[in-house]
Amino acid sequence: MKKKLKVLMIDDHPMIIEGYKNTLLGENQKEYQIKIDIASNCDDAYDRIVKSAEGTAYDMLFVDIKLPPSEDGRITSGEDLAKHAKELLPKAKIIILTMHREDHRIHNILKNINPAGFLIKSDLTSSELLLAFNNIVKGKAYYSATVNDHFRKMMTNKFSLDEKNLKILYHLSRGVKTKNLPNYVSLSLSAIEKRKNQIKEMFSIAKADDQKLLEEARKRGFI
């Protein structure tokens, strides 16, 4: 008897969704009976998640990070959506798919969501999508090459940085001036300066400028 699986695919690009569907349905028909629902924005996806929590729960959710936000502005991305899904559907397997490959973003998604699968779209092939699907159905986590590379880089560090320090490095790397960082990080300018100095000391570059700080952060895999 085929195992029944109820799947929600969330992505605002119809061609991508069609590719995912064709890959899963084409190769798994003998082993699984898969029912796939589709959502292209946060509102539609959230509604489907709530309804499934009240009825037949989804077994698996494929969630793109970059999505049109909800109309009320409370759900701004797939990351927010995945957090709601974990609360409403605790047994569902969440697979994150994204074009984002920045270490800061990968780190935050792993920390905040801890997905069963994490696939960077530029790594993805149909065979890898199938491999990820089959591993996750069997209870094994699956991460694509870029995510695994992030793990390796983080393991070479003897310490970790908290979320605010990571945000400081991230926004500096985007070209934001230190004086403007309070607009992006919920800290005063003096607190940000103190944290920058602490990070430099951790990196053993206490007297370095911001450019050297960012170079060292990149080497260590923090940005």
Coordinates of C-alpha atoms in Angstrom, one line a residue:
M1 CA 0.0 0.0 0.0
K2 CA 1.3 3.4 -1.0
K3 CA 2.2 5.8 1.8
K4 CA 0.1 9.0 1.7
L5 CA 1.9 12.3 1.9
K6 CA 0.3 15.7 2.0
V7 CA 2.7 18.5 0.8
L8 CA 2.5 22.3 0.6
M9 CA 4.8 24.0 -1.9
I10 CA 5.2 27.8 -1.3
D11 CA 6.9 29.8 -4.0
D12 CA 5.9 32.8 -6.0
H13 CA 7.4 31.5 -9.3
P14 CA 4.9 29.1 -11.1
M15 CA 7.7 27.6 -13.2
I16 CA 9.7 26.6 -10.2
I17 CA 6.7 25.0 -8.5
E18 CA 5.9 23.1 -11.7
G19 CA 9.5 21.8 -11.7
Y20 CA 9.3 20.6 -8.1
K21 CA 5.9 18.9 -8.7
N22 CA 7.1 17.2 -11.9
T23 CA 10.2 15.9 -10.2
L24 CA 8.4 14.5 -7.1
L25 CA 5.4 13.1 -8.8
G26 CA 7.3 11.6 -11.7
E27 CA 9.7 9.5 -9.6
N28 CA 7.7 8.7 -6.5
Q29 CA 4.4 7.4 -7.9
K30 CA 5.1 3.8 -7.1
E31 CA 6.1 4.3 -3.5
Y32 CA 4.0 7.3 -2.4
Q33 CA 0.6 8.8 -3.0
I34 CA 1.4 12.5 -2.9
K35 CA -1.1 15.3 -2.7
I36 CA 0.4 18.7 -3.5
D37 CA -1.1 22.1 -2.6
I38 CA 0.4 25.3 -3.8
A39 CA 0.7 28.8 -2.3
S40 CA 2.4 31.8 -3.9
N41 CA 2.3 34.4 -1.1
C42 CA 2.4 34.6 2.7
D43 CA -1.4 35.1 3.2
D44 CA -2.4 32.1 1.0
A45 CA 0.2 29.9 2.6
Y46 CA -0.7 30.9 6.2
D47 CA -4.4 30.2 5.5
R48 CA -3.6 26.8 4.1
I49 CA -1.3 26.0 7.1
V50 CA -4.1 27.0 9.6
K51 CA -6.7 24.9 7.7
S52 CA -4.5 21.9 7.6
A53 CA -3.7 22.2 11.4
E54 CA -7.5 22.1 12.0
G55 CA -7.9 19.1 9.6
T56 CA -5.5 16.8 7.8
A57 CA -2.0 18.2 8.6
Y58 CA 0.7 18.6 6.0
D59 CA 3.5 16.1 6.2
M60 CA 6.0 18.3 4.4
L61 CA 6.3 22.0 3.5
F62 CA 8.6 23.4 0.8
V63 CA 9.2 27.1 1.7
D64 CA 10.9 29.7 -0.4
I65 CA 12.3 32.5 1.8
K66 CA 11.6 35.4 -0.6
L67 CA 7.8 35.8 -0.8
P68 CA 5.2 38.6 -1.1
P69 CA 4.4 39.6 2.5
S70 CA 1.0 39.3 4.1
E71 CA -1.4 42.2 3.7
D72 CA -1.2 43.1 7.4
G73 CA 2.6 43.1 7.3
R74 CA 3.0 40.6 10.1
I75 CA 4.5 37.9 7.9
T76 CA 7.2 39.3 5.8
S77 CA 9.0 36.3 4.4
G78 CA 9.2 32.6 4.1
E79 CA 11.3 32.6 7.3
D80 CA 8.4 34.1 9.3
L81 CA 6.0 31.6 7.6
A82 CA 8.2 28.7 8.6
K83 CA 8.2 29.8 12.2
H84 CA 4.3 29.8 12.2
A85 CA 4.3 26.4 10.5
K86 CA 6.5 24.9 13.2
E87 CA 4.1 26.1 15.9
L88 CA 0.9 25.0 14.1
L89 CA 2.2 21.9 12.4
P90 CA 4.9 20.5 14.8
K91 CA 5.1 17.2 13.1
A92 CA 5.5 18.6 9.6
K93 CA 8.9 18.4 7.9
I94 CA 10.0 21.9 6.7
I95 CA 12.3 22.3 3.7
I96 CA 13.7 25.7 3.1
L97 CA 14.6 26.6 -0.5
T98 CA 16.3 29.9 -1.2
M99 CA 18.6 31.8 -3.5
H100 CA 20.2 33.5 -0.5
R101 CA 23.7 32.0 0.2
E102 CA 25.1 34.6 2.6
D103 CA 26.5 33.0 5.7
H104 CA 24.6 35.4 7.9
R105 CA 21.3 34.5 6.4
I106 CA 22.1 30.7 6.4
H107 CA 23.1 30.9 10.0
N108 CA 19.9 32.7 11.1
I109 CA 17.7 30.3 9.2
L110 CA 19.4 27.3 10.8
K111 CA 19.2 28.9 14.2
N112 CA 15.6 30.2 14.1
I113 CA 13.9 27.4 12.1
N114 CA 16.2 24.3 12.2
P115 CA 14.6 22.9 9.1
A116 CA 14.6 19.2 8.1
G117 CA 15.9 20.3 4.8
F118 CA 17.8 23.4 3.6
L119 CA 18.5 23.7 -0.1
I120 CA 20.2 26.6 -1.9
K121 CA 18.5 26.9 -5.3
S122 CA 21.8 27.4 -7.2
D123 CA 22.9 24.0 -5.8
L124 CA 19.7 22.3 -6.7
T125 CA 19.1 19.7 -9.4
S126 CA 16.2 17.4 -9.9
S127 CA 18.2 14.4 -8.6
E128 CA 19.2 16.3 -5.5
L129 CA 15.6 17.4 -4.8
L130 CA 14.6 13.7 -5.0
L131 CA 17.5 12.7 -2.7
A132 CA 16.5 15.4 -0.2
F133 CA 12.9 14.3 -0.3
N134 CA 13.6 10.7 0.2
N135 CA 16.0 11.4 3.1
I136 CA 13.6 13.7 4.8
V137 CA 10.6 11.3 4.5
K138 CA 12.8 8.7 6.2
G139 CA 13.6 11.1 9.1
K140 CA 17.0 12.2 8.0
A141 CA 18.0 15.9 7.6
Y142 CA 19.3 17.0 4.3
Y143 CA 21.4 20.1 3.5
S144 CA 22.8 21.1 0.1
A145 CA 26.5 21.8 -0.6
T146 CA 26.5 25.5 0.3
V147 CA 24.8 24.9 3.6
N148 CA 27.2 22.1 4.5
D149 CA 30.1 24.4 3.6
H150 CA 28.7 26.9 6.1
F151 CA 28.8 24.2 8.8
R152 CA 32.4 23.4 8.0
K153 CA 33.4 27.1 8.2
M154 CA 31.6 27.7 11.5
M155 CA 33.2 24.6 13.0
T156 CA 36.7 26.0 12.4
N157 CA 35.9 28.9 14.7
K158 CA 36.6 28.6 18.4
F159 CA 33.8 30.9 19.4
S160 CA 30.4 32.1 18.0
L161 CA 28.8 35.5 17.7
D162 CA 25.4 36.3 18.9
E163 CA 22.6 37.5 16.5
K164 CA 23.3 41.3 17.1
N165 CA 27.0 40.9 16.4
L166 CA 26.1 39.0 13.2
K167 CA 23.8 41.7 12.2
I168 CA 26.4 44.4 12.7
L169 CA 28.9 42.5 10.5
Y170 CA 26.2 41.8 7.9
H171 CA 25.1 45.4 7.5
L172 CA 28.7 46.7 7.5
S173 CA 29.4 44.2 4.7
R174 CA 26.5 45.8 2.7
G175 CA 28.1 49.2 3.0
V176 CA 26.1 50.6 5.9
K177 CA 28.2 53.2 7.8
T178 CA 28.7 52.6 11.5
K179 CA 26.9 55.9 12.4
N180 CA 23.8 54.5 10.6
L181 CA 23.8 51.0 12.2
P182 CA 21.4 51.9 14.9
N183 CA 18.8 52.2 12.1
Y184 CA 19.4 48.5 11.4
V185 CA 20.3 47.0 14.7
S186 CA 18.4 47.7 17.9
L187 CA 21.4 49.1 19.8
S188 CA 22.8 52.5 20.5
L189 CA 25.8 53.8 18.6
S190 CA 28.0 53.4 21.7
A191 CA 26.9 49.8 22.2
I192 CA 27.6 49.0 18.6
E193 CA 31.1 50.5 18.8
K194 CA 31.7 48.4 21.9
R195 CA 30.6 45.3 20.2
K196 CA 32.7 46.0 17.1
N197 CA 35.8 46.4 19.4
Q198 CA 35.0 43.1 21.1
I199 CA 34.7 41.3 17.8
K200 CA 38.0 42.7 16.7
E201 CA 39.6 41.5 19.9
M202 CA 38.1 38.0 19.4
F203 CA 39.6 38.1 15.9
S204 CA 43.0 39.2 17.3
I205 CA 42.9 42.4 15.2
A206 CA 42.1 44.9 18.0
K207 CA 43.4 48.0 16.1
A208 CA 42.1 47.1 12.6
D209 CA 39.8 49.2 10.6
D210 CA 36.3 48.1 9.4
Q211 CA 37.7 46.7 6.1
K212 CA 40.1 44.4 7.9
L213 CA 37.3 43.4 10.3
L214 CA 35.1 42.4 7.3
E215 CA 37.9 40.5 5.6
E216 CA 38.5 38.5 8.8
A217 CA 34.8 37.9 9.3
R218 CA 34.6 36.5 5.7
K219 CA 37.6 34.2 6.3
R220 CA 35.9 32.8 9.4
G221 CA 32.5 32.3 7.7
F222 CA 30.5 34.9 9.6
I223 CA 29.5 36.9 6.5

